[in-house]
mmCIF file of C-alpha atoms and ligand atoms in Angstrom:
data_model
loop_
_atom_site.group_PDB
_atom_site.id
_atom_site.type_symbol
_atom_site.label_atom_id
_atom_site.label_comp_id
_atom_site.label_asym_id
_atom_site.label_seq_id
_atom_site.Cartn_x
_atom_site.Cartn_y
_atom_site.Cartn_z
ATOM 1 C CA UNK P 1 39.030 83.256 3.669
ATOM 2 C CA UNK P 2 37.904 85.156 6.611
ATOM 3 C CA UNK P 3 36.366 82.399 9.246
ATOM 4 C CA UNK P 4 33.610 83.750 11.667
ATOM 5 C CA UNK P 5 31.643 81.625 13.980
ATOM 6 C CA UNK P 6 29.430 80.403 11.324
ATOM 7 C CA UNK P 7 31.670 79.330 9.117
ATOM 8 C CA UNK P 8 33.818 77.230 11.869
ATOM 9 C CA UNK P 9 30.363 76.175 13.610
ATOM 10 C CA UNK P 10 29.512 74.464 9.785
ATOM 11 C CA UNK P 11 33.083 73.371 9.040
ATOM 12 C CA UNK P 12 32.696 71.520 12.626
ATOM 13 C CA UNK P 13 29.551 70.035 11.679
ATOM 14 C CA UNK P 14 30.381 69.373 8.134
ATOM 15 C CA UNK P 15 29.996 65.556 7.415
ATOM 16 C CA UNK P 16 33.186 63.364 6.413
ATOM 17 C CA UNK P 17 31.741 61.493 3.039
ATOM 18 C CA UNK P 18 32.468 58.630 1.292
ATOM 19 C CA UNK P 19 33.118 59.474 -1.766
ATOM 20 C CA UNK P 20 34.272 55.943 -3.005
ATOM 21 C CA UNK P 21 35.271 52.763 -1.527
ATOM 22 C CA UNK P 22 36.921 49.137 -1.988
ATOM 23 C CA UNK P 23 37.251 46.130 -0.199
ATOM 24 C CA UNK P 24 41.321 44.554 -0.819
ATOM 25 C CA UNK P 25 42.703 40.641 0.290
ATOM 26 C CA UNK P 26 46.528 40.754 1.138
ATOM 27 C CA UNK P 27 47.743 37.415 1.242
ATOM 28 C CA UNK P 28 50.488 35.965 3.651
ATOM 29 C CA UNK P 29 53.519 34.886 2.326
ATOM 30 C CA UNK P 30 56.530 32.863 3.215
ATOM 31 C CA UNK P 31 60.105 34.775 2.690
ATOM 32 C CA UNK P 32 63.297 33.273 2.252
ATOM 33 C CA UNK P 33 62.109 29.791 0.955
ATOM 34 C CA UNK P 34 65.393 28.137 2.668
ATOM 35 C CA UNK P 35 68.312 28.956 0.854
ATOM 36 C CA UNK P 36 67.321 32.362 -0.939
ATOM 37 C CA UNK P 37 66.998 34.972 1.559
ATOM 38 C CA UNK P 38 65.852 38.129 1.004
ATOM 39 C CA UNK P 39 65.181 37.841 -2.692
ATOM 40 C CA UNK P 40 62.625 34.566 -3.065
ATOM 41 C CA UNK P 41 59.160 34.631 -1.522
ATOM 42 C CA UNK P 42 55.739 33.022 -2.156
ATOM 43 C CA UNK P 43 52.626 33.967 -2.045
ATOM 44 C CA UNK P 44 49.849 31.685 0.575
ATOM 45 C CA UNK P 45 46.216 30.935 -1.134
ATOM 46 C CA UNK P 46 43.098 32.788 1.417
ATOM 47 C CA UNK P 47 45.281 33.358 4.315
ATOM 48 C CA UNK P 48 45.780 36.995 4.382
ATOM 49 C CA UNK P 49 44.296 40.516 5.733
ATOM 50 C CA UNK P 50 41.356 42.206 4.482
ATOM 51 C CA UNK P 51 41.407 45.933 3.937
ATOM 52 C CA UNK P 52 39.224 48.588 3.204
ATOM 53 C CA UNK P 53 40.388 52.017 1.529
ATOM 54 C CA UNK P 54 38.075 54.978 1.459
ATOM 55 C CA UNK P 55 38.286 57.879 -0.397
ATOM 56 C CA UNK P 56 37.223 60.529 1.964
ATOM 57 C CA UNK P 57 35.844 64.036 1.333
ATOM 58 C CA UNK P 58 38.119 64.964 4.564
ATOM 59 C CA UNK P 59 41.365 65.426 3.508
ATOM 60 C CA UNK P 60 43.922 63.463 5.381
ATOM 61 C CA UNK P 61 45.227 59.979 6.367
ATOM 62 C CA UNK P 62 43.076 58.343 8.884
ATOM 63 C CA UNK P 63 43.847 54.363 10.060
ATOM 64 C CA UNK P 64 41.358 52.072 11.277
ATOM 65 C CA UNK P 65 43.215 48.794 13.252
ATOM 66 C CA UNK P 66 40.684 45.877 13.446
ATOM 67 C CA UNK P 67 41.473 42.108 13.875
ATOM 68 C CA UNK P 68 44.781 40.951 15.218
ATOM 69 C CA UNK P 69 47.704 42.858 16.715
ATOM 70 C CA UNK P 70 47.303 46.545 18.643
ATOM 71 C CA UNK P 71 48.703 47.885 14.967
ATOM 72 C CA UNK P 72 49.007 51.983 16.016
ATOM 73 C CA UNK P 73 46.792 54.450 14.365
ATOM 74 C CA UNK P 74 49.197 57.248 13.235
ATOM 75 C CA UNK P 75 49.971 56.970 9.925
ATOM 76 C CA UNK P 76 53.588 57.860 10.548
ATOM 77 C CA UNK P 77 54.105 54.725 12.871
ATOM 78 C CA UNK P 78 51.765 52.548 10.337
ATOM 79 C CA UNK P 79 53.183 49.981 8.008
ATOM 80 C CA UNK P 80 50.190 50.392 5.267
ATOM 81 C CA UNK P 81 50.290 54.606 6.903
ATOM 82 C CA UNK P 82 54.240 55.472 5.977
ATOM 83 C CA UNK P 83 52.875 53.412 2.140
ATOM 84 C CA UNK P 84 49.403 55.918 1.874
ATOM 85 C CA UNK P 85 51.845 58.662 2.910
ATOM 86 C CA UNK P 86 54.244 58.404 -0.174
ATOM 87 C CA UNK P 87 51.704 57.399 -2.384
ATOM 88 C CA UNK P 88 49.412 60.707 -1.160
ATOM 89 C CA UNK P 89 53.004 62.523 -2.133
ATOM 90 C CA UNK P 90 51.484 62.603 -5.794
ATOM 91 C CA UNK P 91 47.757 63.516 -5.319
ATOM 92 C CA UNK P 92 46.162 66.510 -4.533
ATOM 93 C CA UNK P 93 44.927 67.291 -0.952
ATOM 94 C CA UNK P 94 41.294 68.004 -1.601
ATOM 95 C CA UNK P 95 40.349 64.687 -0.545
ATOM 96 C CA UNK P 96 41.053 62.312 2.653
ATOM 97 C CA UNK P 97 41.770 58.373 3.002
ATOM 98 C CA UNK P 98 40.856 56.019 5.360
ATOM 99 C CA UNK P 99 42.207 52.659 5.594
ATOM 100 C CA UNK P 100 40.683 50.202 7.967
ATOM 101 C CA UNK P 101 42.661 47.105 8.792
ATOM 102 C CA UNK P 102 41.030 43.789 9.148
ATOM 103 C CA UNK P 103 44.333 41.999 10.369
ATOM 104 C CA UNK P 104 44.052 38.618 9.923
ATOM 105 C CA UNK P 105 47.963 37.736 9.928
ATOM 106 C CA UNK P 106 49.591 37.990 13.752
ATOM 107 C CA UNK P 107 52.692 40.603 13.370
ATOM 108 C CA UNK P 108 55.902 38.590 14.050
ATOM 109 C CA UNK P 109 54.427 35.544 12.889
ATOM 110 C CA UNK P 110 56.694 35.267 9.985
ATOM 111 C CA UNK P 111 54.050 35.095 7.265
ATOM 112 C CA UNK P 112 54.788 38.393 6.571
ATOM 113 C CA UNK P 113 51.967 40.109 8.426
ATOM 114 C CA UNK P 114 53.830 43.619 7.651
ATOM 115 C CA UNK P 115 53.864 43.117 4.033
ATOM 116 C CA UNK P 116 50.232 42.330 4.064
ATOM 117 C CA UNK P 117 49.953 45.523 4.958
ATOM 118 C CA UNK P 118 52.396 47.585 2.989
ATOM 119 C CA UNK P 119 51.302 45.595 -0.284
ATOM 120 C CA UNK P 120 47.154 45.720 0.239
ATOM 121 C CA UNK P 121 48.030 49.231 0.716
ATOM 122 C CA UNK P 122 50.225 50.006 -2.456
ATOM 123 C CA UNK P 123 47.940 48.055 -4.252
ATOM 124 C CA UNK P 124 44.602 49.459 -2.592
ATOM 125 C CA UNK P 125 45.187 52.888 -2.985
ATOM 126 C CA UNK P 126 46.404 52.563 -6.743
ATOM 127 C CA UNK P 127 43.203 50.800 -7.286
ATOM 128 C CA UNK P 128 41.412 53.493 -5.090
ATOM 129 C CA UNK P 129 42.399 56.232 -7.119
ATOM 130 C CA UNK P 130 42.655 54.678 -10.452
ATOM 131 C CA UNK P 131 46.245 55.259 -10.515
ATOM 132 C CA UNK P 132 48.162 52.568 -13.190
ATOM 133 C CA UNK P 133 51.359 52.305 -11.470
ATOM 134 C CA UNK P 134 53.484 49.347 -12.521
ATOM 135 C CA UNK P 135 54.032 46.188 -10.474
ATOM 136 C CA UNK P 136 57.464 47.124 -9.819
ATOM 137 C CA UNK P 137 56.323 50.760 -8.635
ATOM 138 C CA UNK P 138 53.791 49.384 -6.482
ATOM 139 C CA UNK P 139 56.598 46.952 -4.976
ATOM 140 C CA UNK P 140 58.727 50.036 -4.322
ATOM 141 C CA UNK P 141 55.783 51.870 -2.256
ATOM 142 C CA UNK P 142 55.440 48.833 -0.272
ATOM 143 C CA UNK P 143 59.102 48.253 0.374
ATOM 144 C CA UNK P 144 58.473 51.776 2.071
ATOM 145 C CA UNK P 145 56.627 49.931 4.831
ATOM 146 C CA UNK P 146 58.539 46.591 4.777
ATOM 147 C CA UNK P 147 61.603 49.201 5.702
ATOM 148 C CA UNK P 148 59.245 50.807 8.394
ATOM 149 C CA UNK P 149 58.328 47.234 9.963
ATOM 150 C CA UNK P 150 61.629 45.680 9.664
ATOM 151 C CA UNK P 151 64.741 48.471 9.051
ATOM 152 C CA UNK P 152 65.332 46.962 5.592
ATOM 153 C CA UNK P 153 63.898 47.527 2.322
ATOM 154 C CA UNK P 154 63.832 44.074 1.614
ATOM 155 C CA UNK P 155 61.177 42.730 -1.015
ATOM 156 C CA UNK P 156 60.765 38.963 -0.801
ATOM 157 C CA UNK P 157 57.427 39.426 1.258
ATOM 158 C CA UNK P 158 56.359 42.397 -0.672
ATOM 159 C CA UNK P 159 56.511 41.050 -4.190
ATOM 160 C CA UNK P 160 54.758 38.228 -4.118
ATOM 161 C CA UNK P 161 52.542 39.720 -1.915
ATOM 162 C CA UNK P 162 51.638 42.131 -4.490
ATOM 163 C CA UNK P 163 51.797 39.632 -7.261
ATOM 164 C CA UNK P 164 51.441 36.069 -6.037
ATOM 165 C CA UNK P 165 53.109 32.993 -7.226
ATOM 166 C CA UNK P 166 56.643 33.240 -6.448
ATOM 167 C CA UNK P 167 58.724 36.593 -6.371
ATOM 168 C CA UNK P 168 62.334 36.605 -7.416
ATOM 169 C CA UNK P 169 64.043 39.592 -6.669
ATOM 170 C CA UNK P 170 67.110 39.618 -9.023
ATOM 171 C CA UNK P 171 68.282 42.825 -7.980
ATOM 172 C CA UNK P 172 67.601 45.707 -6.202
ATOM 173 C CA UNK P 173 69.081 48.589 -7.368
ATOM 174 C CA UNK P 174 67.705 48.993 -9.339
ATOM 175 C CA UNK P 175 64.432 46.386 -8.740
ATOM 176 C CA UNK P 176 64.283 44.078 -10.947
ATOM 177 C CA UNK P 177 61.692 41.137 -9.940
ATOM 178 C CA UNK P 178 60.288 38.016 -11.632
ATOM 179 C CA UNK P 179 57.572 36.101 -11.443
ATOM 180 C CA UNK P 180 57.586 32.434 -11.417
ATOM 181 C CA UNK P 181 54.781 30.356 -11.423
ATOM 182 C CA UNK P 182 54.692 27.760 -9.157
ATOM 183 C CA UNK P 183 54.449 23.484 -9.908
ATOM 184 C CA UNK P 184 50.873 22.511 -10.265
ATOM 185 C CA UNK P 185 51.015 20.096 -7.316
ATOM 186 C CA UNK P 186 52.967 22.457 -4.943
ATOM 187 C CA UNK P 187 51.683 22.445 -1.060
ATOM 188 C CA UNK P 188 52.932 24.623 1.781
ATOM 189 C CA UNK P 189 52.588 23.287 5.618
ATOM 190 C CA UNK P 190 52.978 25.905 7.887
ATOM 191 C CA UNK P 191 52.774 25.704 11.883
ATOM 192 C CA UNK P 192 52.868 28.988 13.563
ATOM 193 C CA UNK P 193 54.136 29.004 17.313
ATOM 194 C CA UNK P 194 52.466 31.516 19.172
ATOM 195 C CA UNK P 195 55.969 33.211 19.881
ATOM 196 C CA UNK P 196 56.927 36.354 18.574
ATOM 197 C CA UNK P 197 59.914 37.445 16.909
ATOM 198 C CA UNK P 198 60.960 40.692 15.528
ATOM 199 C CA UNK P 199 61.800 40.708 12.321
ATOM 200 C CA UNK P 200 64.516 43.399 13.021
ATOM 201 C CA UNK P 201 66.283 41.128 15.658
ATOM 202 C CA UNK P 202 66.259 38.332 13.790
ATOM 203 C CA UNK P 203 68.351 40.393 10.975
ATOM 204 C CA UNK P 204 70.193 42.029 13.781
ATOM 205 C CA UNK P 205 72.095 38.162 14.401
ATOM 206 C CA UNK P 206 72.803 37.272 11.126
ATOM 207 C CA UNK P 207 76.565 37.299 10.481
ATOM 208 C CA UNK P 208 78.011 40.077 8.096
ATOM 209 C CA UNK P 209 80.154 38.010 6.339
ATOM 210 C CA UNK P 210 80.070 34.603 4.588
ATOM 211 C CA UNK P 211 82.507 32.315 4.393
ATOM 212 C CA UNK P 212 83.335 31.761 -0.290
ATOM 213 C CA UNK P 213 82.897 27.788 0.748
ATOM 214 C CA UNK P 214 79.539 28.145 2.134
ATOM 215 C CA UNK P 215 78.411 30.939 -0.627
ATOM 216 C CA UNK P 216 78.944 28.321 -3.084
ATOM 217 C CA UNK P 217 76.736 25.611 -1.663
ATOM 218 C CA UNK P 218 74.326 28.702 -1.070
ATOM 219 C CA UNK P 219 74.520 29.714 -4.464
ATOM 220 C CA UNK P 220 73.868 26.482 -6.047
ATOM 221 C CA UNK P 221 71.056 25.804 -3.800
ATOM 222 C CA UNK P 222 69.289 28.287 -4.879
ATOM 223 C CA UNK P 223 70.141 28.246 -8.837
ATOM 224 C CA UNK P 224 68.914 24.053 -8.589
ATOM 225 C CA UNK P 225 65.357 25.635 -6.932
ATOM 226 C CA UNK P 226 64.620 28.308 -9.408
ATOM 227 C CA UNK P 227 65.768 25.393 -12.354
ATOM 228 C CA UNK P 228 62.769 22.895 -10.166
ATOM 229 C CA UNK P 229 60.256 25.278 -10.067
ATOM 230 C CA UNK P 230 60.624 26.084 -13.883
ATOM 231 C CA UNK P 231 60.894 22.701 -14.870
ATOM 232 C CA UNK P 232 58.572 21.466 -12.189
ATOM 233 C CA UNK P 233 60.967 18.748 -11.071
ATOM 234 C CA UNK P 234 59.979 17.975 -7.641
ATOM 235 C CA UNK P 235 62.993 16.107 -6.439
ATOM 236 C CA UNK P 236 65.339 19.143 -7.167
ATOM 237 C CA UNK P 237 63.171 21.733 -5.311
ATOM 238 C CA UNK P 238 63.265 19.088 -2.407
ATOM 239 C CA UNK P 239 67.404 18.784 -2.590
ATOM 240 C CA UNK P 240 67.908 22.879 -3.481
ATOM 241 C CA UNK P 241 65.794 23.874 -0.283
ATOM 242 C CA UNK P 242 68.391 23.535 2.089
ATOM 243 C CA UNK P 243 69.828 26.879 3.964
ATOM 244 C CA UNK P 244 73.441 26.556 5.419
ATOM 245 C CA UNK P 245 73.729 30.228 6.241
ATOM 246 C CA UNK P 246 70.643 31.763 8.031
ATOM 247 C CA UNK P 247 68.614 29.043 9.227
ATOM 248 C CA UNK P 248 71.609 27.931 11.786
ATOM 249 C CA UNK P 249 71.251 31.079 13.696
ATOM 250 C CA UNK P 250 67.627 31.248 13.392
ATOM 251 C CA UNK P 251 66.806 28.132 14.235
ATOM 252 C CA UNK P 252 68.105 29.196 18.089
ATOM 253 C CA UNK P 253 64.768 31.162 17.954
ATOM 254 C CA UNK P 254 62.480 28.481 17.548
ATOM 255 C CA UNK P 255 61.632 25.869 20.043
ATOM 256 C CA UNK P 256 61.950 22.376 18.316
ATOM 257 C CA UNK P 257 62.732 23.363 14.830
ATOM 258 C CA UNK P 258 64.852 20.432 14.135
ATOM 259 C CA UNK P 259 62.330 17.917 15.173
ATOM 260 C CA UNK P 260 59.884 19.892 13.252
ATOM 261 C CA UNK P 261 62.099 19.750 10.207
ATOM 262 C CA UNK P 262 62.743 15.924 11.184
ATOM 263 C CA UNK P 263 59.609 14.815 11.513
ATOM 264 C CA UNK P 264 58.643 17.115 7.884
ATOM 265 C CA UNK P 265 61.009 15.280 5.855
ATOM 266 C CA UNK P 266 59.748 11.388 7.601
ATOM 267 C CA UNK P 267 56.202 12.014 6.547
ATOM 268 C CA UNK P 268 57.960 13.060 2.893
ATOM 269 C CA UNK P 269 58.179 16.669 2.680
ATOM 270 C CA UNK P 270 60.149 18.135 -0.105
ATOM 271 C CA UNK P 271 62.470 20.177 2.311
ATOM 272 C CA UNK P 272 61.385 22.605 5.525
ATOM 273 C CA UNK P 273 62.540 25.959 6.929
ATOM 274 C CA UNK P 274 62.060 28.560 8.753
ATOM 275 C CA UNK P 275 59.188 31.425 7.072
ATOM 276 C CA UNK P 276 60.648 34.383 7.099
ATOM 277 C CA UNK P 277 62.317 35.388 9.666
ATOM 278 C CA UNK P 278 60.158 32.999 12.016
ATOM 279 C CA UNK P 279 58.909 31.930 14.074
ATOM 280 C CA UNK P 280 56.382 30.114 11.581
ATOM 281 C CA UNK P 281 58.205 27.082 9.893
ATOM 282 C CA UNK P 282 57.030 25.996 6.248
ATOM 283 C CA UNK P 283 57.397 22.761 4.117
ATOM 284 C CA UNK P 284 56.964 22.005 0.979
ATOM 285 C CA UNK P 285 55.412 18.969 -0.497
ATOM 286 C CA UNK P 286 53.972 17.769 -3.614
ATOM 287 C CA UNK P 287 50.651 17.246 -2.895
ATOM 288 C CA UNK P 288 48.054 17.569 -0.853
ATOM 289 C CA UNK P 289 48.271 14.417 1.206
ATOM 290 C CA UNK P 290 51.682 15.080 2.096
ATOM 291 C CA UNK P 291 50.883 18.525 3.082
ATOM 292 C CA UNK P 292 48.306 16.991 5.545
ATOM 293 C CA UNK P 293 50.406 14.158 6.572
ATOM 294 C CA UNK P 294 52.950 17.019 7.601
ATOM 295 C CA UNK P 295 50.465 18.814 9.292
ATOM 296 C CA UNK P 296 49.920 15.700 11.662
ATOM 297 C CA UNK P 297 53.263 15.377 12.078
ATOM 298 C CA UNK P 298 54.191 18.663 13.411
ATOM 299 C CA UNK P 299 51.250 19.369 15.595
ATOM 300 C CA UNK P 300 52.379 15.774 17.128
ATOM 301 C CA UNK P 301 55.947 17.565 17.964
ATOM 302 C CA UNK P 302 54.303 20.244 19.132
ATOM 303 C CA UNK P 303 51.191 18.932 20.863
ATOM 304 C CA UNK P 304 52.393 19.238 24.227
ATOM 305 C CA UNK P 305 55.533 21.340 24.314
ATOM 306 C CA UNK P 306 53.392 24.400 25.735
ATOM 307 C CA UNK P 307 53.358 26.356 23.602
ATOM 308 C CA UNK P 308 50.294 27.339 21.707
ATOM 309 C CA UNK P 309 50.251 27.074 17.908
ATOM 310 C CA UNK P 310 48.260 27.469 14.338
ATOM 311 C CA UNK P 311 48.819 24.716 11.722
ATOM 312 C CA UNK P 312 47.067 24.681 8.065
ATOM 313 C CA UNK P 313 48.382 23.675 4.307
ATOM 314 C CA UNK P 314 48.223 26.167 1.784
ATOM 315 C CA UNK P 315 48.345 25.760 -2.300
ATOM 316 C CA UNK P 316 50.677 28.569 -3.341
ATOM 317 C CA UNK P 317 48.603 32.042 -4.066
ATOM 318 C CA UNK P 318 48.101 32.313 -7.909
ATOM 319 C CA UNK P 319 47.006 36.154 -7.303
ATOM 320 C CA UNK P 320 48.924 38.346 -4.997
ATOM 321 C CA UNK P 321 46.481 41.529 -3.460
ATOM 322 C CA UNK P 322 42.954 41.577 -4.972
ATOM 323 C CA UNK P 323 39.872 43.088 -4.801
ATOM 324 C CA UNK P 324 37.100 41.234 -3.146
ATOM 325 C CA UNK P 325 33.833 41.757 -2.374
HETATM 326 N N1 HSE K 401 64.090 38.115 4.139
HETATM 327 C C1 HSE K 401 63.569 38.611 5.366
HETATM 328 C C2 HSE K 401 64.383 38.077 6.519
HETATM 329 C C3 HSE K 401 62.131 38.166 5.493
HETATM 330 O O1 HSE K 401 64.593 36.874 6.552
HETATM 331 O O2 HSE K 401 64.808 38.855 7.376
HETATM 332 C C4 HSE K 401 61.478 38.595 6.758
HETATM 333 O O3 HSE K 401 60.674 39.682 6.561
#
């Protein structure tokens, strides 16, 4: 098409439209859950991002960064960006998308603020565009920006962030994921110090190799918490949550963890770790009061160590990313 001045003069002016638009909760979640790193993960209940995808009559990927965090604009340096990008890979270009980011989650808090993004995104634009991609195929688009975020593909935010409950990564090559539904009475704590780490460096110090002893005790700590979440048997989630392997290095990283964990297990928590890669810390309890009584507990040990901090109790999230209102 020849352009004269007209033309570009009304192609300037020409308005971007909203051709169709949806408003998507990504919940936090908590990696790792002690002993099983990088392939368990749970989902929180209404703590999470809110985002809002728009199909645009301007074609192109366009990011809108509200709420917490300076999260950059360019798609390309964007967790939920690089996931829009592959996803885009199968549409045609006759039409734009806009993603604005209400981040509700600080990045490096270790409630996977990153996979909020990647998996609101995944599952946004599938929703956006009517698209009926599988769970696991929306797992793999987010892992895109897990990867982006972190340098490894790693799915134990992602999944349940996309599916709730709790997220079992079996494999992944190829990805094979299950669901398992949390214990009825199942409470998270979670105290966030204001500290942050990246989740890159905190893969960056984990030792390459493990010791066959210590893989064993590893290895049976997790089998004895995926058998107490099935059966709902309390007392074996509490003695399988126990982490010999990452959360000694970790732990370096956060100021006070082991009186945090201390004072967890005196007011009865089930067992307590480190979230993710940190530096948010998370027990489990069975119910509610415990929950609370933890939540006293470790904003006592933290209370005046200088450090500023969040503290709430979470059920576990039955849904994973949803549309809202
Ligand atoms: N499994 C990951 C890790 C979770 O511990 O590094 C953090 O994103």
């Amino acid at each position: 098409m020849q352009l004269n001045q007209e033309t570009i003069i009304n192609q300037d002016l020409k308005e971007n439209i909203v051709i169709e638009e949806i408003k998507v909760f990504a919940p936090a979640t908590v990696a790792n859950v002690g002993c099983a790193f990088d392939i368990l993960g749970f989902a929180l209940e209404n703590i999470g991002d809110e985002m809002i995808f728009r199909k645009t009559s301007t074609p192109g990927i366009k990011i809108i960064s509200k709420g917490l965090g300076n999260l950059p604009t360019n798609p390309e340096k964007n967790v939920a960006g690089v996931v829009a990008i592959e996803m885009m890979k199968n549409e045609d270009s006759s039409f734009g998308l806009e993603i604005e980011i209400n981040k509700k989650i600080n990045p490096g808090s270790g409630i996977g603020s990153s996979a909020a993004s990647a998996s609101g995104a995944a599952f946004g634009i599938s929703k956006l565009l009517n698209r009926n991609y599988s769970t696991h195929e929306l797992i793999h688009f987010a892992m895109q920006g897990e990867k982006l975020a972190s340098g490894a593909e790693h799915a134990d935010n992602v999944a349940p962030a996309i599916t709730g409950e709790f997220a079992l990564i079996r494999g992944y090559h190829p990805l094979d994921m299950i669901v398992i539904k949390a214990p009825k009475n199942l409470y998270c704590t979670v105290i966030h110090p204001q500290i942050e780490i990246k989740t890159k460096e905190a893969r960056e110090m984990l030792p390459k190799e493990v010791a066959l002893k210590d893989a064993v005790i590893q290895w049976g700590n997790v089998a004895g918490l995926i058998a107490g979440l099935h059966q709902s048997n309390y007392q074996l989630i509490g003695r399988s949550l126990q982490d010999i392997i990452i959360e000694p290095q970790r732990a370096k990283l956060i100021p006070g963890f082991y009186n945090l964990k201390m004072a967890a297990m005196d007011s009865g928590a089930l067992g307590c770790s480190i979230s993710g890669s940190g530096p948010s810390v998370f027990a489990l309890s069975e119910g509610i009061e415990t929950a609370n009584a933890i939540k006293a507990a470790f904003d006592k040990v933290y209370f005046d160590k200088g450090i500023d901090y969040h503290l709430f109790v979470s059920a576990i999230g039955k849904t994973g990313s949803r549309l809202i209102q």
